[in-house]
XYZ file of C-alpha atoms in Angstrom:
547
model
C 0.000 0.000 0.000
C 2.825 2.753 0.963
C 4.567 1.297 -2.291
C 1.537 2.088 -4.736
C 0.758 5.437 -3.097
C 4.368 6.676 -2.955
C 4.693 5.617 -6.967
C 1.691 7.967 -7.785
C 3.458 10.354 -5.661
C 6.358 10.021 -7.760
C 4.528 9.578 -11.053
C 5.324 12.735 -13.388
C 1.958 14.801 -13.921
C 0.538 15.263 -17.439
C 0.454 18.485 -19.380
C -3.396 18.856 -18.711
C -2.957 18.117 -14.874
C -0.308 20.337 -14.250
C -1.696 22.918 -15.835
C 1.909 23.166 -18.400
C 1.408 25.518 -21.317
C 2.892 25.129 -24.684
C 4.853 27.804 -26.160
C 2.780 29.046 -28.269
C -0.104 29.675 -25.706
C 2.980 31.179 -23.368
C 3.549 33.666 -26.025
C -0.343 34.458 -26.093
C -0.605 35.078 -22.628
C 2.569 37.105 -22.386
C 1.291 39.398 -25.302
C -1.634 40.062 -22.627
C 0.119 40.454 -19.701
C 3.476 42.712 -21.636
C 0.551 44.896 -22.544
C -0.692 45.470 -18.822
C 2.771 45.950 -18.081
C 3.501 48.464 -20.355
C 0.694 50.666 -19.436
C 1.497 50.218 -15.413
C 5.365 51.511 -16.492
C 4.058 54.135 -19.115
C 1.870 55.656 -16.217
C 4.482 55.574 -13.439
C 7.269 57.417 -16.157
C 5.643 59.391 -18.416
C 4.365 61.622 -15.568
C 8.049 62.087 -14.353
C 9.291 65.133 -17.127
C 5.592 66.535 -17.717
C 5.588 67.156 -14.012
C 7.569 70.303 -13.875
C 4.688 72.051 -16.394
C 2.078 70.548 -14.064
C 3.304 71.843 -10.862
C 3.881 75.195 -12.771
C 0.349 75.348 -14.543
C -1.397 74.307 -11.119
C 0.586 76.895 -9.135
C 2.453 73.714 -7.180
C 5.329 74.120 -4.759
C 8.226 71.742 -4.630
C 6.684 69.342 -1.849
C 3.647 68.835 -4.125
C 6.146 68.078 -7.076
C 7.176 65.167 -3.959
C 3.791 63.739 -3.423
C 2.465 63.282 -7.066
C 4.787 60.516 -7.055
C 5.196 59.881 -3.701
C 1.250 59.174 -3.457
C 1.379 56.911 -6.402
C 4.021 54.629 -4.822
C 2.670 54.591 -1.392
C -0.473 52.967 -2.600
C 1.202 50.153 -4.868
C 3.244 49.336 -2.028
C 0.769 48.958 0.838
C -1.482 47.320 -1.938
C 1.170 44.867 -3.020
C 1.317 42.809 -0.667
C -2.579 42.340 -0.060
C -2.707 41.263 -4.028
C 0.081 38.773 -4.079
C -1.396 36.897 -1.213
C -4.838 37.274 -3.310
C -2.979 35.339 -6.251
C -2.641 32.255 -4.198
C -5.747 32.236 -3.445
C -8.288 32.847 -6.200
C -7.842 33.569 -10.335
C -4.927 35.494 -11.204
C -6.638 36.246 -14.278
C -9.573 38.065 -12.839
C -7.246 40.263 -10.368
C -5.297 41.639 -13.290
C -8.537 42.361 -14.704
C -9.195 44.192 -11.325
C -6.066 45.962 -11.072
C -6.688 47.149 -14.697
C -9.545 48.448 -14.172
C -8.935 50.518 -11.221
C -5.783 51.788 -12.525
C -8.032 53.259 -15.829
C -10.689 54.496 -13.474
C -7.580 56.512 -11.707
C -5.865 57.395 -14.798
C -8.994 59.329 -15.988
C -10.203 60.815 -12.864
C -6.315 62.064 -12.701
C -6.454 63.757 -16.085
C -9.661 65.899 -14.928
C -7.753 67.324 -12.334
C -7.984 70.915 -11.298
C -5.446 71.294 -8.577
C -2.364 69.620 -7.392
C -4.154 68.163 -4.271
C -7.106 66.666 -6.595
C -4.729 65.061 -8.433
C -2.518 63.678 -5.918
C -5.659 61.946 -4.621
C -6.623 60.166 -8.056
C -2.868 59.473 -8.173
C -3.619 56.939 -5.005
C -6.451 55.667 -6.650
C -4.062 54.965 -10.008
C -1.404 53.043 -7.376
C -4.020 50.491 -6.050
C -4.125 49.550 -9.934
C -0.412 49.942 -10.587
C 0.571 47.684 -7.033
C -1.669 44.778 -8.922
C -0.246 44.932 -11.983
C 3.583 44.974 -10.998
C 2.713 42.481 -8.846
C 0.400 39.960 -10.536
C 2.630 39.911 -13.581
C 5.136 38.933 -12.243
C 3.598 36.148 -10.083
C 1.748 34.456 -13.561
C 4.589 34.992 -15.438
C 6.275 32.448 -12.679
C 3.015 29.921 -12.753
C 3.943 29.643 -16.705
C 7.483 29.230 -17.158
C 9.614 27.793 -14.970
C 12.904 29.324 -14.129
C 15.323 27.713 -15.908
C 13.354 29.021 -19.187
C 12.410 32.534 -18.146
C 15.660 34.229 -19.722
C 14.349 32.833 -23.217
C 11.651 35.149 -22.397
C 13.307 37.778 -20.474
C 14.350 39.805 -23.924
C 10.831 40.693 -24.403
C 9.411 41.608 -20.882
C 12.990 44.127 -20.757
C 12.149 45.352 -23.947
C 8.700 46.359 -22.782
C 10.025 47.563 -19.614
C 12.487 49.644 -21.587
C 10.301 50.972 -24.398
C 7.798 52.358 -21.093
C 10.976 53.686 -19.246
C 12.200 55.594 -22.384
C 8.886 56.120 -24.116
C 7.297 57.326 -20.971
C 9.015 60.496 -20.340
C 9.400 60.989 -23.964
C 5.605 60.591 -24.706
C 5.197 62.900 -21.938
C 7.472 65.453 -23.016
C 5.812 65.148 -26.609
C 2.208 66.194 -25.502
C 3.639 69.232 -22.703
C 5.129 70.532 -25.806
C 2.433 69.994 -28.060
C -0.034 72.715 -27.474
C -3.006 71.252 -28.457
C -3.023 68.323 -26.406
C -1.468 69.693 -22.799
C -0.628 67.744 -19.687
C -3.732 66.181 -18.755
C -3.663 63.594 -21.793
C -0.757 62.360 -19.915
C -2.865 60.313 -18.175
C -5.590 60.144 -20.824
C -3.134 58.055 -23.351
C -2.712 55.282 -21.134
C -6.365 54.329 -20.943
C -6.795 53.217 -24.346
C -3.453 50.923 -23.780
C -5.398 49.337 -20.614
C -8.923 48.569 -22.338
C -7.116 46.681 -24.609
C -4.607 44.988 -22.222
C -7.691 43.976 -20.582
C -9.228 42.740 -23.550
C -6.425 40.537 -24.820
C -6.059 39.245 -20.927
C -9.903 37.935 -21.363
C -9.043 36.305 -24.483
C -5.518 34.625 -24.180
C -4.781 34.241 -20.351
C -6.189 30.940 -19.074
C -4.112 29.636 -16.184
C -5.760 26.239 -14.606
C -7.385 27.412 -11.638
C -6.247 25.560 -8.394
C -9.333 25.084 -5.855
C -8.553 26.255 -2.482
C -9.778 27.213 0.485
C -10.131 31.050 0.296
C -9.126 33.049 3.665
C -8.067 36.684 3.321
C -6.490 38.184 6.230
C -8.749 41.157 6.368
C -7.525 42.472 9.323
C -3.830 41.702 8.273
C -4.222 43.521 5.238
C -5.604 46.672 6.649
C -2.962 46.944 9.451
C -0.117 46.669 7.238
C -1.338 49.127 4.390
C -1.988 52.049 7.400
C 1.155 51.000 9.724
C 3.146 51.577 6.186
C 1.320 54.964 5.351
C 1.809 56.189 8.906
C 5.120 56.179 8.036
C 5.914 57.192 4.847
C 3.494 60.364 5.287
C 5.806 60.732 8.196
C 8.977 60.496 6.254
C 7.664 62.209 3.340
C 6.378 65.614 5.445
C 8.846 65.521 8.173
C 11.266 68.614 8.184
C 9.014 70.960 5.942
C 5.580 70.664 7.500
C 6.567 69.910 11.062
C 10.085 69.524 12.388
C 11.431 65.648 12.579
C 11.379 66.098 16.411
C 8.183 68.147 16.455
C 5.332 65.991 18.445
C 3.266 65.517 15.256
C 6.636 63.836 14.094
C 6.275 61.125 17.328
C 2.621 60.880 16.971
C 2.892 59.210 13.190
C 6.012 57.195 14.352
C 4.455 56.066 17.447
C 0.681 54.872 14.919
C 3.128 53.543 12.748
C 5.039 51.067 14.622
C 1.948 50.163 17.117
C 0.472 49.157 13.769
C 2.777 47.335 12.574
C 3.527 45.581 15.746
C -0.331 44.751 15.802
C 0.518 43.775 12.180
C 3.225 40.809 13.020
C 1.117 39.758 16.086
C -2.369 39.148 13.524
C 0.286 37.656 11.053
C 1.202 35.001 13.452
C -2.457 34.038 14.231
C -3.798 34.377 10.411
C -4.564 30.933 8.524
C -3.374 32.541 5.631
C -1.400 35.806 6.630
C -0.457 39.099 3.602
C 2.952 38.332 4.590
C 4.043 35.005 5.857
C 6.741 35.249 8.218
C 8.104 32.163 7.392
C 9.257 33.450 4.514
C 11.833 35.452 5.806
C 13.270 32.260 7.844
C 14.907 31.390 4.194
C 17.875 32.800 3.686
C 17.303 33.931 0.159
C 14.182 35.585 0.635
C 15.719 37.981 3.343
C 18.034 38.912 1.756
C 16.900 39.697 -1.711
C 14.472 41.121 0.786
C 17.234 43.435 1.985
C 18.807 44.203 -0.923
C 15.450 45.401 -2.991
C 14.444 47.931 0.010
C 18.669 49.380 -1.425
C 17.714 49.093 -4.806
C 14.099 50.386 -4.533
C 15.419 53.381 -2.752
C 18.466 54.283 -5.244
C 16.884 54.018 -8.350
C 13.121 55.471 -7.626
C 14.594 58.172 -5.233
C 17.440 58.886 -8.102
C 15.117 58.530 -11.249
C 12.235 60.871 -10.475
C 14.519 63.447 -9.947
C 17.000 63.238 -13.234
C 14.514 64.381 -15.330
C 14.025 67.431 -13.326
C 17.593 68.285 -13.433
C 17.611 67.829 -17.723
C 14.779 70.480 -17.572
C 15.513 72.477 -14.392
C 19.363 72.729 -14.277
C 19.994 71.664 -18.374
C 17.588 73.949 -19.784
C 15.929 71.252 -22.002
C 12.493 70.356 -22.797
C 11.044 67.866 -21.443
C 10.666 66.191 -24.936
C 14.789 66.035 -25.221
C 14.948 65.132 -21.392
C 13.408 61.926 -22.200
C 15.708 61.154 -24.702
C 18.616 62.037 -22.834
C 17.579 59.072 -20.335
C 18.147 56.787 -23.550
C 21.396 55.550 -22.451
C 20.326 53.735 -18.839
C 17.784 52.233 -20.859
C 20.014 50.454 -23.601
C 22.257 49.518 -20.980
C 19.798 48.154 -19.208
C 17.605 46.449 -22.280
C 20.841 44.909 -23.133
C 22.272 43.505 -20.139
C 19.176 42.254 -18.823
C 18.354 40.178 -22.336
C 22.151 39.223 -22.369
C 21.739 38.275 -18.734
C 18.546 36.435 -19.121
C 19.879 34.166 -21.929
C 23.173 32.986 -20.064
C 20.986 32.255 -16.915
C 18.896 29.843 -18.827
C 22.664 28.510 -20.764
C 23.999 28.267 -17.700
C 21.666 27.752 -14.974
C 23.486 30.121 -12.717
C 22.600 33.112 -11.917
C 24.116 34.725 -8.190
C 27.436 35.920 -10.686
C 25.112 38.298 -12.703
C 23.578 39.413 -9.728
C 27.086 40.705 -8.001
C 28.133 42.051 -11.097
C 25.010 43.634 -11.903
C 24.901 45.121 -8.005
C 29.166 46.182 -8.202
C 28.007 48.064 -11.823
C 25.034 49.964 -9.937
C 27.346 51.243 -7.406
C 29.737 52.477 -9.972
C 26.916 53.823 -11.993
C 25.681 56.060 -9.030
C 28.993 57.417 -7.268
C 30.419 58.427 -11.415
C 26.414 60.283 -11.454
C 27.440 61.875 -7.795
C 30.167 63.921 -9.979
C 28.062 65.810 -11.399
C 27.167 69.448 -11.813
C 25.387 72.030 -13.724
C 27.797 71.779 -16.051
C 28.909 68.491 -16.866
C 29.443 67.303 -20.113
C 26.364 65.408 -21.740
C 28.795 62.395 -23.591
C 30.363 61.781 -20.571
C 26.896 62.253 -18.761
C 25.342 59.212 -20.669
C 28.294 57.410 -20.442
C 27.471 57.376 -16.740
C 23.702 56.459 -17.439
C 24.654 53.509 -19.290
C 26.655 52.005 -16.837
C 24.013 52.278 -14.258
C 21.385 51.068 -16.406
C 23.807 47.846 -17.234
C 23.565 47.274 -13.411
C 19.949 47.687 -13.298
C 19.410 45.271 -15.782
C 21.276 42.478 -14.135
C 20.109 43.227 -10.981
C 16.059 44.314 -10.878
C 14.344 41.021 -12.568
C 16.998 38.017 -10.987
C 16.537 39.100 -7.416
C 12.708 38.197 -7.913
C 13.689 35.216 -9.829
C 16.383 33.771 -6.984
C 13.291 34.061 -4.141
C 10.797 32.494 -6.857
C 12.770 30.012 -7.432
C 13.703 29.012 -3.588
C 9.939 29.538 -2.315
C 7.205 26.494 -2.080
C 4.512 26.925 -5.247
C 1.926 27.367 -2.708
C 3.926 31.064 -1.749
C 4.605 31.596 -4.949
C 2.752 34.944 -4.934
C 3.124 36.011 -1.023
C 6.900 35.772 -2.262
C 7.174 37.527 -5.348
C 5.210 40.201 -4.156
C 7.107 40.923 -0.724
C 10.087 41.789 -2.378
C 8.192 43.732 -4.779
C 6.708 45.485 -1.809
C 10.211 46.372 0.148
C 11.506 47.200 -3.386
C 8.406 49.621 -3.564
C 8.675 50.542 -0.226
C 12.325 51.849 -0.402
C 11.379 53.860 -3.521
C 8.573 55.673 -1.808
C 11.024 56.298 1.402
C 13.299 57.304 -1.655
C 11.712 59.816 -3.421
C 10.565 61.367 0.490
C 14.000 61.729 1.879
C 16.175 62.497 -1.373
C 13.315 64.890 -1.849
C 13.500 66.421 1.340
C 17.301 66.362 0.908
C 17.577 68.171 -2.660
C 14.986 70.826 -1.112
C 17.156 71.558 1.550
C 20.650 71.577 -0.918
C 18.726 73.864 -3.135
C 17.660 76.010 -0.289
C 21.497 76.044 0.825
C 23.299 76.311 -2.472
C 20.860 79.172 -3.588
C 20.982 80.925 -0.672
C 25.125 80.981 -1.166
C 24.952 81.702 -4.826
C 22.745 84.822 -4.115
C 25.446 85.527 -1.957
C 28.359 85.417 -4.172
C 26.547 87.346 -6.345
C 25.553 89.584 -4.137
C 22.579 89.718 -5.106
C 19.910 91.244 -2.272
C 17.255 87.878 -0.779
C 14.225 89.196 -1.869
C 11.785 88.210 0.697
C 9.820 84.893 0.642
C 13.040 83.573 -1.700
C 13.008 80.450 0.388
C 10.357 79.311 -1.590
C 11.901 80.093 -5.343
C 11.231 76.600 -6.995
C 9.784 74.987 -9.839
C 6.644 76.362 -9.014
C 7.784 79.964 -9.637
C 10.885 79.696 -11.798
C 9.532 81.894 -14.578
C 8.829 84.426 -12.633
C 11.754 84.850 -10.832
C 14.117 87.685 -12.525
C 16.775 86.304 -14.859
C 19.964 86.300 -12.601
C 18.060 84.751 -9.417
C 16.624 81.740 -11.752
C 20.299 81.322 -13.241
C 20.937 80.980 -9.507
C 18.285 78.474 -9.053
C 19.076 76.441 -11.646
C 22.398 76.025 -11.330
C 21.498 74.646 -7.651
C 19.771 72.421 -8.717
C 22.083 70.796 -10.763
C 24.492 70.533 -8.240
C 22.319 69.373 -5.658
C 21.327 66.220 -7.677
C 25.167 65.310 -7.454
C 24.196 64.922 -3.664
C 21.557 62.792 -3.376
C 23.229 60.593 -6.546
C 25.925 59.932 -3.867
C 23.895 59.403 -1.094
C 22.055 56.338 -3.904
C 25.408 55.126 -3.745
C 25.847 54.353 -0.529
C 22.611 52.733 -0.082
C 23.616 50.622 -3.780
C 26.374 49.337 -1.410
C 23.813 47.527 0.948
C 22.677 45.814 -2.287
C 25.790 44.279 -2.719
C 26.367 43.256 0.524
C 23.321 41.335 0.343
C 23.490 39.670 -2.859
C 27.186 38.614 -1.560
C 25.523 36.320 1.191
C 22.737 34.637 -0.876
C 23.338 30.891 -1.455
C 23.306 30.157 -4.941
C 20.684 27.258 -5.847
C 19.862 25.485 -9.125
C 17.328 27.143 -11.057
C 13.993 24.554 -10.986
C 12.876 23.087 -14.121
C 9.365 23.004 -13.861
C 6.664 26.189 -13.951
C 4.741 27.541 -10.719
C 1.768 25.242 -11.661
C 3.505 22.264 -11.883
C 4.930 23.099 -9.078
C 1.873 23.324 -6.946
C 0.330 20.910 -8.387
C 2.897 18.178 -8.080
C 3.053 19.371 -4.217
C -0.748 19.231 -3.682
C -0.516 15.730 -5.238
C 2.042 14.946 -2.643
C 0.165 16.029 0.287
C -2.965 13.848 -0.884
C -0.473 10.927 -0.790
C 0.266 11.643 2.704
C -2.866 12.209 4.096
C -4.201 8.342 2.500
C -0.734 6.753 3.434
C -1.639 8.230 7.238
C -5.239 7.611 6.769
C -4.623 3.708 6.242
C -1.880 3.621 8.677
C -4.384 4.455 11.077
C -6.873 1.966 9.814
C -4.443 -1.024 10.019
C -2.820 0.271 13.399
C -6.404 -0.281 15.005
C -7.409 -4.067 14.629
C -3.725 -4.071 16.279
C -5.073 -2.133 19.185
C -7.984 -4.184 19.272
């Protein structure tokens, strides 16, 4: 009896009952899911150089220009979490339809805007959608392929991810310079992109569903999204609305951590917790844990605020400050196809991540040299060897933990290091934020100085909001400070890019699997079932013994 049982254990699963897709319905479903993609990455980058003509046209200060992205990525990251746990549960399939369709509903509510507040409050609405979709695509791309084969698809997905990251800030800088249109179709040109993302999703995406017991940590959920937001309003306002030690500063510390405490206690006690702690027992998973909170915080905290500089300190339009970003991308297009396709030669994968994290590094302390005046050649020279590192580094941290996790955690996984990586980008763009304000304040203030040039009262708050109407030698001033406070807060990604390394240094490599999230599941659900009869009859035949 233990013979038979453990042979059906062992016996490999069919195509139809592990749910195994052939190539050409892969491709299919990827065409779906790319397009969701790209319109989650064309929202989150095309808003980044249109943003200085917002803020101006809606009379916005430089802590506003903060929270229009800042809001965004606050609400994909405390939403993250609560839709990869979601994944294991019921259909992926209908929760990227979800997170499409709130993402369109906040894209077009965002466009009708008619103030910087009213928009940074659609712009929540817009993350909820944008936290699914980085998420979930992720997670189904994982239940399709296995790991061993993803590089033979990672030239597409970086192409995508590259063609949003470049064509984002260009598209964006197209329609602020094209009269007719204006800044509010920003957000209008992405909707079209996800009715018909969700349309070819309906049509082509048809993952096996997997029957389980359904129970959502309500309470879970809920304590970690506000314990997260209690904090990163904190960090994010800290130092210009209040002071850091002011007693509004304690009271959103003090919610924050009592939250989260609560948070870890209810995670302990869930059936099926957001975030299962166990995870962070493996070794991998901490530490890619670790080192995407580094990576999440360099590059979002560091990206939002290049294209400012192009436009603020450079002088260009925003349509030319896209393009100027061109050489991160090709770097990074390049060495995360190259990457992908000696992974799945190979099999091995931890040498691409140190080199990848070492290049990052490199990439940010030659961008921390930086002034007003820099040379552009030798400026994109500097782009592309960050965005080699970035390529190497971003995708292969998520697929080391997916490939070390049980199927069954498959999405809890994937989406916790999305979620740190999400979270260090929002804490990020806050503190580098807060940091270039106060550089700008400090190296204006001197320049005015040296010039000596007269304060004109209320100058403390010369920004983008009011560049153009500042008198020519004061916003020569200004924009010259900016440009050499980006050099700071370039340096400062640096150091944090160091942490990254660190990290990746201590995970333990591990063979890449061979077989797709599904059959992974499956195969373990299979095993389980042989347990539970082997015990089951066990019992029976241990009780005429008794007897």
């Amino acid at each position: 009896m233990t013979t038979s049982t453990g042979a059906a254990a062992a016996r490999p699963l069919t195509a139809e009952e592990s749910g195994r897709m052939d190539h050409r319905r892969v491709i299919e479903a990827l065409t779906g899911l790319l397009l969701a993609m790209l319109t989650a990455f064309l929202s989150s980058t095309i808003v980044s150089n249109a943003l200085p003509t917002i803020i101006r046209e809606l009379h916005g200060t430089q802590s506003q220009y903060t929270w229009v992205i800042t809001a965004t990525l606050l609400a994909s990251t405390a939403s993250t979490p609560i839709w990869g746990k979601l994944a294991d549960l019921i259909s992926k399939k209908l929760l990227v339809q979800l997170a499409i369709g709130i993402f369109t509903a906040g894209s077009v509510l965002a466009g009708l805007s008619q103030s910087v507040d009213t928009l940074i409050a659609w712009r929540v609405l817009q993350g909820l959608g944008l936290g699914g979709l980085q998420s979930l695509v992720v997670i189904v791309i994982a239940a399709m392929i296995s790991p061993r084969e993803r590089g033979k698809y990672t030239g597409p997905i970086s192409a995508v991810m590259s063609v949003a990251t470049v064509g984002g800030p260009l598209l964006g800088g197209v329609i602020v310079d094209t009269s007719w249109l204006g800044w509010r179709w920003c957000f209008f040109v992405c909707v079209p992109l996800a009715v018909i993302s969700l349309l070819v999703v309906q049509r082509t995406l048809n993952l096996p569903l997997v029957k389980r017991q359904v129970r959502i940590d309500y309470l879970g959920a809920a304590l970690i999204a506000a314990g997260v937001s209690a904090l990163l309003i904190w960090v994010t306002l800290a130092g210009n609305q209040f002071a850091w030690g002011s007693s509004t500063s304690l009271l959103l510390i003090g919610l924050g951590v009592v939250l989260l405490a609560a948070a870890v206690f209810v995670e302990t006690k869930a059936a099926e917790p957001i975030i299962p702690l166990r995870l962070f027992r493996d070794r991998t998973t901490a530490l890619a844990t670790i080192a995407s909170i580094a990576v999440g915080t360099a590059l979002f905290g560091s990206a939002v605020f290049l294209g400012q500089y192009f436009q603020i300190a450079r002088g260009y339009s925003p349509t030319a400050a896209g393009l100027l970003t061109l050489p991160m991308i090709i770097g990074s297009m390049v060495s995360a196809t190259g990457s992908g396709i000696l992974i799945t030669r190979l099999g091995k994968w931890k040498s691409f991540l140190v080199a990848g994290s070492i290049l990052m590094v490199a990439g940010f302390g030659l961008l921390g040299t930086i002034d007003h005046t820099t040379d552009m050649v030798l400026l994109g020279a500097f782009l592309f060897v960050l965005g080699v590192g970035l390529g190497m580094t971003m995708q292969n941290l998520v697929l080391a933990v997916q490939n070390t996790v049980a199927a069954t955690d498959l999405g809890a996984a994937s989406s916790t290091v999305s979620f740190f990586r999400s979270l260090g980008g929002t804490i990020g763009v806050s503190v580098l934020g807060a940091v270039l304000a106060n550089r700008v304040s400090s190296l204006t203030t001197d320049g005015l100085s040296a010039a000596g040039v007269q304060v004109p009262a209320g100058s403390s708050s010369a920004g983008i909001g009011n560049l153009d109407q500042l008198p020519g030698p004061i916003a020569e001033i200004v924009r010259a400070a900016y440009g050499d406070a980006t050099a700071t807060i370039l340096l400062v990604a640096a150091a944090l890019s160091i942490i990254t390394v660190v990290a990746i240094l201590f995970i333990k490599e591990k063979p890449l699997l061979t077989t797709t999230g599904m059959e992974r599941q499956r195969a373990e659900e299979a095993t389980e079932d042989a347990k539970a009869t082997e015990d089951a009859g066990s019992t029976e035949e241990a009780a005429p013994a008794r007897a």
